[in-house]
mmCIF file of C-alpha atoms and ligand atoms in Angstrom:
data_model
loop_
_atom_site.group_PDB
_atom_site.id
_atom_site.type_symbol
_atom_site.label_atom_id
_atom_site.label_comp_id
_atom_site.label_asym_id
_atom_site.label_seq_id
_atom_site.Cartn_x
_atom_site.Cartn_y
_atom_site.Cartn_z
ATOM 1 C CA MET J 1 43.319 120.248 104.618
ATOM 2 C CA PRO J 2 43.454 121.595 101.060
ATOM 3 C CA MET J 3 46.111 119.987 98.859
ATOM 4 C CA PRO J 4 49.157 122.009 97.901
ATOM 5 C CA GLN J 5 48.672 123.614 94.541
ATOM 6 C CA SER J 6 51.127 124.446 91.825
ATOM 7 C CA ASP J 7 50.854 126.948 88.950
ATOM 8 C CA LYS J 8 50.216 125.063 85.768
ATOM 9 C CA ILE J 9 48.636 121.832 84.677
ATOM 10 C CA TRP J 10 49.449 120.191 81.320
ATOM 11 C CA PHE J 11 46.057 119.613 79.591
ATOM 12 C CA ASN J 12 46.059 117.856 76.179
ATOM 13 C CA GLY J 13 49.372 119.343 75.183
ATOM 14 C CA LYS J 14 48.939 122.854 76.556
ATOM 15 C CA PHE J 15 49.635 124.478 79.908
ATOM 16 C CA VAL J 16 46.633 125.935 81.677
ATOM 17 C CA ASN J 17 46.340 127.576 85.072
ATOM 18 C CA TRP J 18 45.670 125.205 87.981
ATOM 19 C CA ASP J 19 42.192 126.694 88.484
ATOM 20 C CA ASP J 20 41.274 126.434 84.797
ATOM 21 C CA ALA J 21 41.982 122.671 84.343
ATOM 22 C CA LYS J 22 38.257 121.680 84.153
ATOM 23 C CA ILE J 23 36.094 119.084 82.419
ATOM 24 C CA HIS J 24 32.412 118.751 81.577
ATOM 25 C CA VAL J 25 30.264 117.002 84.223
ATOM 26 C CA LEU J 26 28.964 114.641 81.534
ATOM 27 C CA SER J 27 32.447 113.406 80.684
ATOM 28 C CA HIS J 28 32.460 109.586 80.452
ATOM 29 C CA VAL J 29 34.992 109.306 83.270
ATOM 30 C CA VAL J 30 32.665 110.958 85.788
ATOM 31 C CA HIS J 31 29.934 108.376 85.229
ATOM 32 C CA TYR J 32 31.813 105.136 84.454
ATOM 33 C CA GLY J 33 35.255 105.551 86.081
ATOM 34 C CA SER J 34 37.027 105.391 82.730
ATOM 35 C CA SER J 35 40.472 106.778 83.646
ATOM 36 C CA VAL J 36 43.948 105.267 83.847
ATOM 37 C CA PHE J 37 46.708 107.012 85.778
ATOM 38 C CA GLU J 38 50.165 106.984 87.196
ATOM 39 C CA GLY J 39 51.802 108.354 90.286
ATOM 40 C CA LEU J 40 55.514 108.939 90.617
ATOM 41 C CA ARG J 41 57.862 111.169 92.580
ATOM 42 C CA CYS J 42 60.468 113.697 91.545
ATOM 43 C CA TYR J 43 63.206 113.955 94.192
ATOM 44 C CA HIS J 44 65.459 116.818 95.165
ATOM 45 C CA THR J 45 69.137 115.933 94.482
ATOM 46 C CA ALA J 46 72.355 117.910 94.637
ATOM 47 C CA GLN J 47 72.343 117.741 90.817
ATOM 48 C CA GLY J 48 68.832 119.130 90.569
ATOM 49 C CA PRO J 49 65.363 117.554 90.571
ATOM 50 C CA ALA J 50 65.158 113.934 89.285
ATOM 51 C CA CYS J 51 62.203 111.743 88.443
ATOM 52 C CA PHE J 52 62.271 108.219 89.769
ATOM 53 C CA ARG J 53 61.725 105.534 87.080
ATOM 54 C CA LEU J 54 59.943 107.899 84.684
ATOM 55 C CA ARG J 55 60.102 105.537 81.695
ATOM 56 C CA ASP J 56 58.729 102.574 83.726
ATOM 57 C CA HIS J 57 55.762 104.637 84.909
ATOM 58 C CA VAL J 58 54.969 105.889 81.425
ATOM 59 C CA ASN J 59 55.262 102.327 80.139
ATOM 60 C CA ARG J 60 52.756 101.101 82.747
ATOM 61 C CA LEU J 61 50.429 103.942 81.777
ATOM 62 C CA TYR J 62 50.492 102.712 78.212
ATOM 63 C CA ASP J 63 49.954 99.114 79.368
ATOM 64 C CA SER J 64 46.877 100.238 81.308
ATOM 65 C CA THR J 65 45.459 102.048 78.260
ATOM 66 C CA LYS J 66 46.083 98.974 76.092
ATOM 67 C CA ILE J 67 44.007 96.783 78.371
ATOM 68 C CA TYR J 68 41.171 99.276 78.135
ATOM 69 C CA ARG J 69 41.477 99.862 74.342
ATOM 70 C CA MET J 70 42.345 103.555 74.817
ATOM 71 C CA GLU J 71 44.505 105.315 72.262
ATOM 72 C CA ILE J 72 46.702 108.015 73.830
ATOM 73 C CA PRO J 73 47.037 110.809 71.216
ATOM 74 C CA PHE J 74 50.698 111.370 72.226
ATOM 75 C CA SER J 75 53.796 109.210 71.965
ATOM 76 C CA GLN J 76 55.554 107.868 75.032
ATOM 77 C CA VAL J 77 58.454 110.182 74.436
ATOM 78 C CA GLU J 78 56.159 113.142 74.093
ATOM 79 C CA LEU J 79 54.514 112.303 77.476
ATOM 80 C CA GLU J 80 57.892 111.826 79.180
ATOM 81 C CA ASP J 81 58.942 115.257 77.849
ATOM 82 C CA ALA J 82 55.669 116.735 78.903
ATOM 83 C CA ILE J 83 56.140 115.425 82.463
ATOM 84 C CA LEU J 84 59.589 116.972 82.704
ATOM 85 C CA GLU J 85 58.377 120.256 81.206
ATOM 86 C CA THR J 86 55.514 120.412 83.747
ATOM 87 C CA ILE J 87 57.984 120.183 86.585
ATOM 88 C CA ARG J 88 60.189 122.898 85.067
ATOM 89 C CA VAL J 89 57.187 125.226 84.353
ATOM 90 C CA ASN J 90 56.108 124.948 88.013
ATOM 91 C CA ASN J 91 59.644 125.460 89.238
ATOM 92 C CA LEU J 92 59.594 122.536 91.674
ATOM 93 C CA GLN J 93 62.602 120.831 93.263
ATOM 94 C CA ALA J 94 60.645 117.863 94.432
ATOM 95 C CA CYS J 95 57.059 116.808 93.755
ATOM 96 C CA TYR J 96 54.545 114.070 93.129
ATOM 97 C CA ILE J 97 53.508 113.607 89.518
ATOM 98 C CA ARG J 98 50.021 112.510 88.441
ATOM 99 C CA PRO J 99 49.511 111.789 84.753
ATOM 100 C CA VAL J 100 45.871 110.786 84.072
ATOM 101 C CA VAL J 101 44.287 109.630 80.814
ATOM 102 C CA PHE J 102 40.501 109.610 80.686
ATOM 103 C CA ARG J 103 37.470 109.328 78.439
ATOM 104 C CA GLY J 104 36.057 112.858 78.080
ATOM 105 C CA PHE J 105 32.806 114.388 76.932
ATOM 106 C CA GLY J 106 31.136 112.780 73.892
ATOM 107 C CA GLU J 107 28.227 110.376 74.228
ATOM 108 C CA LEU J 108 26.912 109.249 77.568
ATOM 109 C CA ALA J 109 26.411 105.499 77.499
ATOM 110 C CA VAL J 110 28.649 102.636 78.669
ATOM 111 C CA ASN J 111 30.406 102.276 75.297
ATOM 112 C CA PRO J 112 33.441 104.577 75.728
ATOM 113 C CA MET J 113 34.550 104.520 72.143
ATOM 114 C CA PRO J 114 32.693 107.694 70.969
ATOM 115 C CA CYS J 115 34.355 109.758 73.754
ATOM 116 C CA PRO J 116 37.712 111.517 73.244
ATOM 117 C CA VAL J 117 40.752 110.298 75.144
ATOM 118 C CA GLU J 118 42.172 113.230 77.124
ATOM 119 C CA VAL J 119 45.500 113.513 78.915
ATOM 120 C CA VAL J 120 46.437 115.605 81.907
ATOM 121 C CA ILE J 121 49.656 115.946 83.923
ATOM 122 C CA ALA J 122 49.572 117.592 87.365
ATOM 123 C CA VAL J 123 52.429 117.992 89.842
ATOM 124 C CA TRP J 124 52.377 119.151 93.420
ATOM 125 C CA GLU J 125 54.513 119.034 96.564
ATOM 126 C CA TRP J 126 53.484 115.984 98.558
ATOM 127 C CA GLY J 127 54.809 114.994 101.944
ATOM 128 C CA LYS J 128 54.942 111.515 103.520
ATOM 129 C CA TYR J 129 51.955 109.452 102.436
ATOM 130 C CA LEU J 130 51.248 107.640 105.689
ATOM 131 C CA GLY J 131 52.174 110.461 108.034
ATOM 132 C CA PRO J 132 55.355 112.447 108.778
ATOM 133 C CA GLU J 133 56.882 109.848 111.119
ATOM 134 C CA ALA J 134 55.781 106.742 109.223
ATOM 135 C CA LEU J 135 59.111 105.990 107.577
ATOM 136 C CA GLU J 136 60.918 105.806 110.906
ATOM 137 C CA LYS J 137 58.251 104.752 113.374
ATOM 138 C CA GLY J 138 56.175 102.536 111.137
ATOM 139 C CA VAL J 139 52.383 102.255 110.893
ATOM 140 C CA SER J 140 49.703 100.210 112.513
ATOM 141 C CA VAL J 141 47.302 98.564 110.019
ATOM 142 C CA ARG J 142 44.403 96.119 109.858
ATOM 143 C CA PHE J 143 43.309 93.422 107.455
ATOM 144 C CA ALA J 144 40.444 94.686 105.338
ATOM 145 C CA SER J 145 37.087 93.043 105.387
ATOM 146 C CA TRP J 146 36.993 93.741 101.659
ATOM 147 C CA ASN J 147 38.896 91.572 99.170
ATOM 148 C CA ARG J 148 40.986 92.863 96.374
ATOM 149 C CA LEU J 149 39.578 92.576 92.865
ATOM 150 C CA ALA J 150 38.838 89.073 91.559
ATOM 151 C CA PRO J 151 41.084 88.389 88.498
ATOM 152 C CA ASN J 152 38.259 87.887 86.032
ATOM 153 C CA THR J 153 36.429 91.055 87.056
ATOM 154 C CA MET J 154 38.599 94.164 87.147
ATOM 155 C CA PRO J 155 42.159 93.701 85.859
ATOM 156 C CA SER J 156 44.536 94.683 88.628
ATOM 157 C CA LEU J 157 47.600 95.011 86.342
ATOM 158 C CA ALA J 158 45.913 98.129 84.959
ATOM 159 C CA LYS J 159 46.179 101.227 87.143
ATOM 160 C CA VAL J 160 42.613 102.377 86.581
ATOM 161 C CA GLY J 161 40.524 104.974 88.416
ATOM 162 C CA ALA J 162 37.662 102.524 88.884
ATOM 163 C CA ASN J 163 39.887 100.024 90.752
ATOM 164 C CA TYR J 164 40.236 102.675 93.442
ATOM 165 C CA MET J 165 36.589 102.354 94.472
ATOM 166 C CA ASN J 166 37.677 99.051 95.999
ATOM 167 C CA ALA J 167 40.789 100.796 97.411
ATOM 168 C CA GLN J 168 38.578 103.513 98.960
ATOM 169 C CA LEU J 169 36.525 100.932 100.821
ATOM 170 C CA ILE J 170 39.689 99.421 102.227
ATOM 171 C CA LYS J 171 41.121 102.823 103.173
ATOM 172 C CA MET J 172 37.901 104.225 104.756
ATOM 173 C CA GLU J 173 37.355 101.169 106.865
ATOM 174 C CA ALA J 174 40.948 101.296 108.171
ATOM 175 C CA ILE J 175 40.720 105.010 109.009
ATOM 176 C CA ALA J 176 37.301 104.631 110.643
ATOM 177 C CA ASP J 177 38.890 102.055 112.973
ATOM 178 C CA GLY J 178 41.907 104.267 113.736
ATOM 179 C CA TYR J 179 44.486 102.496 111.511
ATOM 180 C CA ALA J 180 46.788 104.139 108.936
ATOM 181 C CA GLU J 181 45.922 101.646 106.206
ATOM 182 C CA GLY J 182 44.232 98.340 105.346
ATOM 183 C CA ILE J 183 45.709 95.229 103.805
ATOM 184 C CA ALA J 184 43.393 93.280 101.527
ATOM 185 C CA LEU J 185 43.406 89.599 100.757
ATOM 186 C CA ASP J 186 42.804 88.291 97.247
ATOM 187 C CA THR J 187 39.677 86.342 96.478
ATOM 188 C CA GLN J 188 41.553 83.069 97.295
ATOM 189 C CA GLY J 189 42.249 84.422 100.785
ATOM 190 C CA TYR J 190 45.959 85.089 100.289
ATOM 191 C CA VAL J 191 47.613 88.436 101.079
ATOM 192 C CA SER J 192 47.258 90.934 98.199
ATOM 193 C CA GLU J 193 48.215 94.543 98.919
ATOM 194 C CA GLY J 194 47.266 97.777 100.695
ATOM 195 C CA SER J 195 44.812 100.299 99.214
ATOM 196 C CA GLY J 196 47.756 102.093 97.577
ATOM 197 C CA GLU J 197 50.861 100.004 98.339
ATOM 198 C CA ASN J 198 52.444 96.597 97.762
ATOM 199 C CA ILE J 199 53.451 94.596 100.774
ATOM 200 C CA PHE J 200 56.547 92.588 101.755
ATOM 201 C CA MET J 201 57.424 90.311 104.680
ATOM 202 C CA VAL J 202 60.718 89.160 106.125
ATOM 203 C CA LYS J 203 61.084 85.829 107.950
ATOM 204 C CA ASN J 204 64.386 84.286 109.033
ATOM 205 C CA GLY J 205 66.380 86.674 106.838
ATOM 206 C CA GLN J 206 64.360 85.798 103.658
ATOM 207 C CA ILE J 207 62.045 88.251 101.887
ATOM 208 C CA TYR J 208 58.611 87.400 100.457
ATOM 209 C CA THR J 209 56.023 89.328 98.538
ATOM 210 C CA PRO J 210 52.787 88.287 96.748
ATOM 211 C CA SER J 211 53.075 87.545 93.063
ATOM 212 C CA THR J 212 51.000 89.182 90.290
ATOM 213 C CA GLY J 213 48.665 86.179 90.687
ATOM 214 C CA SER J 214 47.339 87.764 93.917
ATOM 215 C CA SER J 215 45.490 90.670 92.279
ATOM 216 C CA ILE J 216 48.224 93.225 92.963
ATOM 217 C CA LEU J 217 49.269 96.248 91.020
ATOM 218 C CA PRO J 218 52.765 95.371 89.765
ATOM 219 C CA GLY J 219 54.434 98.194 91.681
ATOM 220 C CA ILE J 220 57.522 99.953 90.402
ATOM 221 C CA THR J 221 58.678 100.558 93.972
ATOM 222 C CA ARG J 222 58.059 96.810 94.573
ATOM 223 C CA HIS J 223 60.358 95.976 91.659
ATOM 224 C CA SER J 224 62.951 98.495 92.970
ATOM 225 C CA ALA J 225 62.882 96.857 96.451
ATOM 226 C CA LEU J 226 63.212 93.365 94.916
ATOM 227 C CA THR J 227 66.188 94.575 92.849
ATOM 228 C CA LEU J 228 67.918 96.238 95.852
ATOM 229 C CA ALA J 229 67.284 93.249 98.070
ATOM 230 C CA ARG J 230 68.717 90.814 95.561
ATOM 231 C CA ALA J 231 71.778 93.020 95.082
ATOM 232 C CA MET J 232 72.342 92.910 98.869
ATOM 233 C CA GLY J 233 72.363 89.160 98.644
ATOM 234 C CA TYR J 234 68.919 88.431 100.198
ATOM 235 C CA SER J 235 66.735 85.642 98.848
ATOM 236 C CA VAL J 236 63.469 87.113 97.556
ATOM 237 C CA THR J 237 60.462 84.924 96.764
ATOM 238 C CA THR J 238 57.194 85.975 95.107
ATOM 239 C CA ARG J 239 54.473 83.490 96.088
ATOM 240 C CA PRO J 240 51.024 83.167 97.709
ATOM 241 C CA ILE J 241 51.265 84.458 101.318
ATOM 242 C CA PRO J 242 48.757 83.237 103.933
ATOM 243 C CA ARG J 243 47.388 86.029 106.097
ATOM 244 C CA GLU J 244 48.731 84.585 109.361
ATOM 245 C CA SER J 245 52.301 84.502 108.096
ATOM 246 C CA LEU J 246 52.327 88.304 108.309
ATOM 247 C CA TYR J 247 51.416 88.137 112.031
ATOM 248 C CA ILE J 248 54.429 85.885 112.765
ATOM 249 C CA ALA J 249 56.843 87.647 110.356
ATOM 250 C CA ASP J 250 59.979 89.322 111.680
ATOM 251 C CA GLU J 251 59.340 92.464 109.553
ATOM 252 C CA VAL J 252 56.575 93.697 107.294
ATOM 253 C CA PHE J 253 56.690 96.797 105.095
ATOM 254 C CA PHE J 254 54.751 98.614 102.344
ATOM 255 C CA THR J 255 56.243 99.891 99.097
ATOM 256 C CA GLY J 256 54.755 102.507 96.755
ATOM 257 C CA SER J 257 55.607 105.713 94.938
ATOM 258 C CA ALA J 258 53.667 107.683 97.508
ATOM 259 C CA ALA J 259 54.435 105.444 100.539
ATOM 260 C CA GLU J 260 58.076 104.799 99.462
ATOM 261 C CA ILE J 261 59.210 102.058 101.910
ATOM 262 C CA THR J 262 57.112 102.240 105.048
ATOM 263 C CA PRO J 263 57.532 99.791 107.943
ATOM 264 C CA ILE J 264 54.450 98.089 109.416
ATOM 265 C CA THR J 265 54.839 97.619 113.121
ATOM 266 C CA ALA J 266 51.435 96.171 114.012
ATOM 267 C CA ILE J 267 48.663 94.327 112.185
ATOM 268 C CA ASP J 268 45.225 93.840 113.852
ATOM 269 C CA GLN J 269 46.898 95.029 117.110
ATOM 270 C CA ILE J 270 49.438 92.222 116.840
ATOM 271 C CA GLU J 271 52.936 93.472 117.170
ATOM 272 C CA ILE J 272 55.163 92.541 114.200
ATOM 273 C CA GLY J 273 58.638 91.331 115.260
ATOM 274 C CA SER J 274 60.080 93.755 117.785
ATOM 275 C CA GLY J 275 57.255 96.209 117.158
ATOM 276 C CA SER J 276 59.575 98.751 115.598
ATOM 277 C CA ARG J 277 61.219 99.259 112.179
ATOM 278 C CA GLY J 278 63.109 96.095 111.204
ATOM 279 C CA LYS J 279 66.787 95.790 110.226
ATOM 280 C CA ILE J 280 66.238 94.700 106.622
ATOM 281 C CA THR J 281 63.496 97.279 106.138
ATOM 282 C CA GLN J 282 65.904 99.947 107.275
ATOM 283 C CA GLN J 283 68.679 98.629 104.977
ATOM 284 C CA LEU J 284 66.353 98.800 102.014
ATOM 285 C CA GLN J 285 65.160 102.275 102.930
ATOM 286 C CA GLU J 286 68.756 103.471 103.105
ATOM 287 C CA ALA J 287 69.639 101.942 99.733
ATOM 288 C CA PHE J 288 66.439 103.352 98.187
ATOM 289 C CA PHE J 289 66.842 106.913 99.509
ATOM 290 C CA ALA J 290 70.558 106.974 98.608
ATOM 291 C CA ILE J 291 69.605 106.357 94.978
ATOM 292 C CA VAL J 292 66.531 108.611 94.751
ATOM 293 C CA GLU J 293 68.304 111.501 96.465
ATOM 294 C CA GLY J 294 71.285 111.123 94.129
ATOM 295 C CA ARG J 295 73.730 110.274 96.966
ATOM 296 C CA THR J 296 75.061 107.121 95.353
ATOM 297 C CA GLU J 297 75.711 105.797 91.895
ATOM 298 C CA ASP J 298 72.484 105.356 89.919
ATOM 299 C CA LYS J 299 73.554 101.963 88.655
ATOM 300 C CA TYR J 300 70.136 100.853 87.424
ATOM 301 C CA GLU J 301 69.526 104.231 85.604
ATOM 302 C CA TRP J 302 66.402 104.880 87.630
ATOM 303 C CA LEU J 303 66.737 108.687 87.659
ATOM 304 C CA THR J 304 65.819 111.149 84.920
ATOM 305 C CA TYR J 305 67.109 114.609 85.682
ATOM 306 C CA VAL J 306 64.611 117.392 85.011
HETATM 307 N N1 PPE G 401 49.251 98.912 94.756
HETATM 308 C C1 PPE G 401 48.293 99.891 94.551
HETATM 309 C C2 PPE G 401 46.885 99.498 94.610
HETATM 310 C C3 PPE G 401 48.710 101.162 94.307
HETATM 311 O O1 PPE G 401 47.797 102.139 94.134
HETATM 312 C C4 PPE G 401 50.080 101.496 94.267
HETATM 313 C C5 PPE G 401 50.510 102.887 94.057
HETATM 314 C C6 PPE G 401 51.007 100.478 94.444
HETATM 315 C C7 PPE G 401 50.568 99.176 94.672
HETATM 316 C C8 PPE G 401 52.524 100.695 94.376
HETATM 317 O O2 PPE G 401 52.887 100.917 93.052
HETATM 318 P P1 PPE G 401 54.146 101.816 92.666
HETATM 319 O O3 PPE G 401 53.762 103.222 92.981
HETATM 320 O O4 PPE G 401 54.332 101.571 91.219
HETATM 321 O O5 PPE G 401 55.285 101.357 93.482
HETATM 322 N N2 PPE G 401 49.706 103.869 94.616
HETATM 323 C C9 PPE G 401 49.831 105.251 94.117
HETATM 324 C C10 PPE G 401 48.572 106.045 94.502
HETATM 325 C C11 PPE G 401 48.479 106.606 95.855
HETATM 326 C C12 PPE G 401 47.291 107.485 95.967
HETATM 327 O O6 PPE G 401 46.778 107.675 97.111
HETATM 328 O O7 PPE G 401 46.823 108.008 94.945
HETATM 329 C C13 PPE G 401 51.156 105.846 94.466
HETATM 330 O O8 PPE G 401 51.844 105.349 95.434
HETATM 331 O O9 PPE G 401 51.515 106.841 93.850
#
């Protein structure tokens, strides 16, 4: 199915038509995976469209470029404004936002420094990431045979295009076997994350999620879920999680900008808890959607109105 298109793409500071947003085939990024990116959602609210945690996503984009010695030729405020302007220009009430920074066309050799750093912002209407019923019914997943990135190889705190070659292996394997998603372990054998989501488990009323020591992307939705859970009075622990503790958990769920908060109801064909969406998962979903849809006080200042 072709993806939904919008009118304009922000390309190095100018708006171009969707079909004209093109790069040279010898751009560094095409050959060596040299891109960093973000993904966030803009939600429809009664007070108009609102971006969820815009500043935090743009901060993480800059962190990713710092790790890879890339200089973005725009300030953070300029990029935040550009994101809001891209939504306005395309006249969207709700959308997914994809800012991407990459090494463009210059010299073709591993050293990226001679290549220009280019910046693109695209927006489009994107439905539910793991299927239309996933938020309510949950998804069935498998453990991946691939590990997540070893810490001294590809830095997982950077959201980099090249990291998603590993994610693609995890995702394709899961889909080939009829699952919605795969969960990878880190190179120590502890639970890491999904191909595009962080993971949480609930056991005896307590919430656990892998720490940044388990080769995860430090998810902004993960941080939001941790914040909401603590405010509800739950104990939340970040620590190494053995694979088998997910099988015997009461609830397991994914978090991510695209996946939002998605229950996991089976892993490797083993039913998790009751085999349906868990109580705490549902409470967190309700608190999350009340904020992003502007139905309750935005007490953490997570929304930026377009
Ligand atoms: N881990 C990975 C590997 C990851 O890609 C994401 C986001 C997360 C965790 C959750 O991070 P956050 O969005 O800040 O809560 N994955 C993005 C890309 C999805 C895609 O298919 O592309 C996303 O959810 O936007």
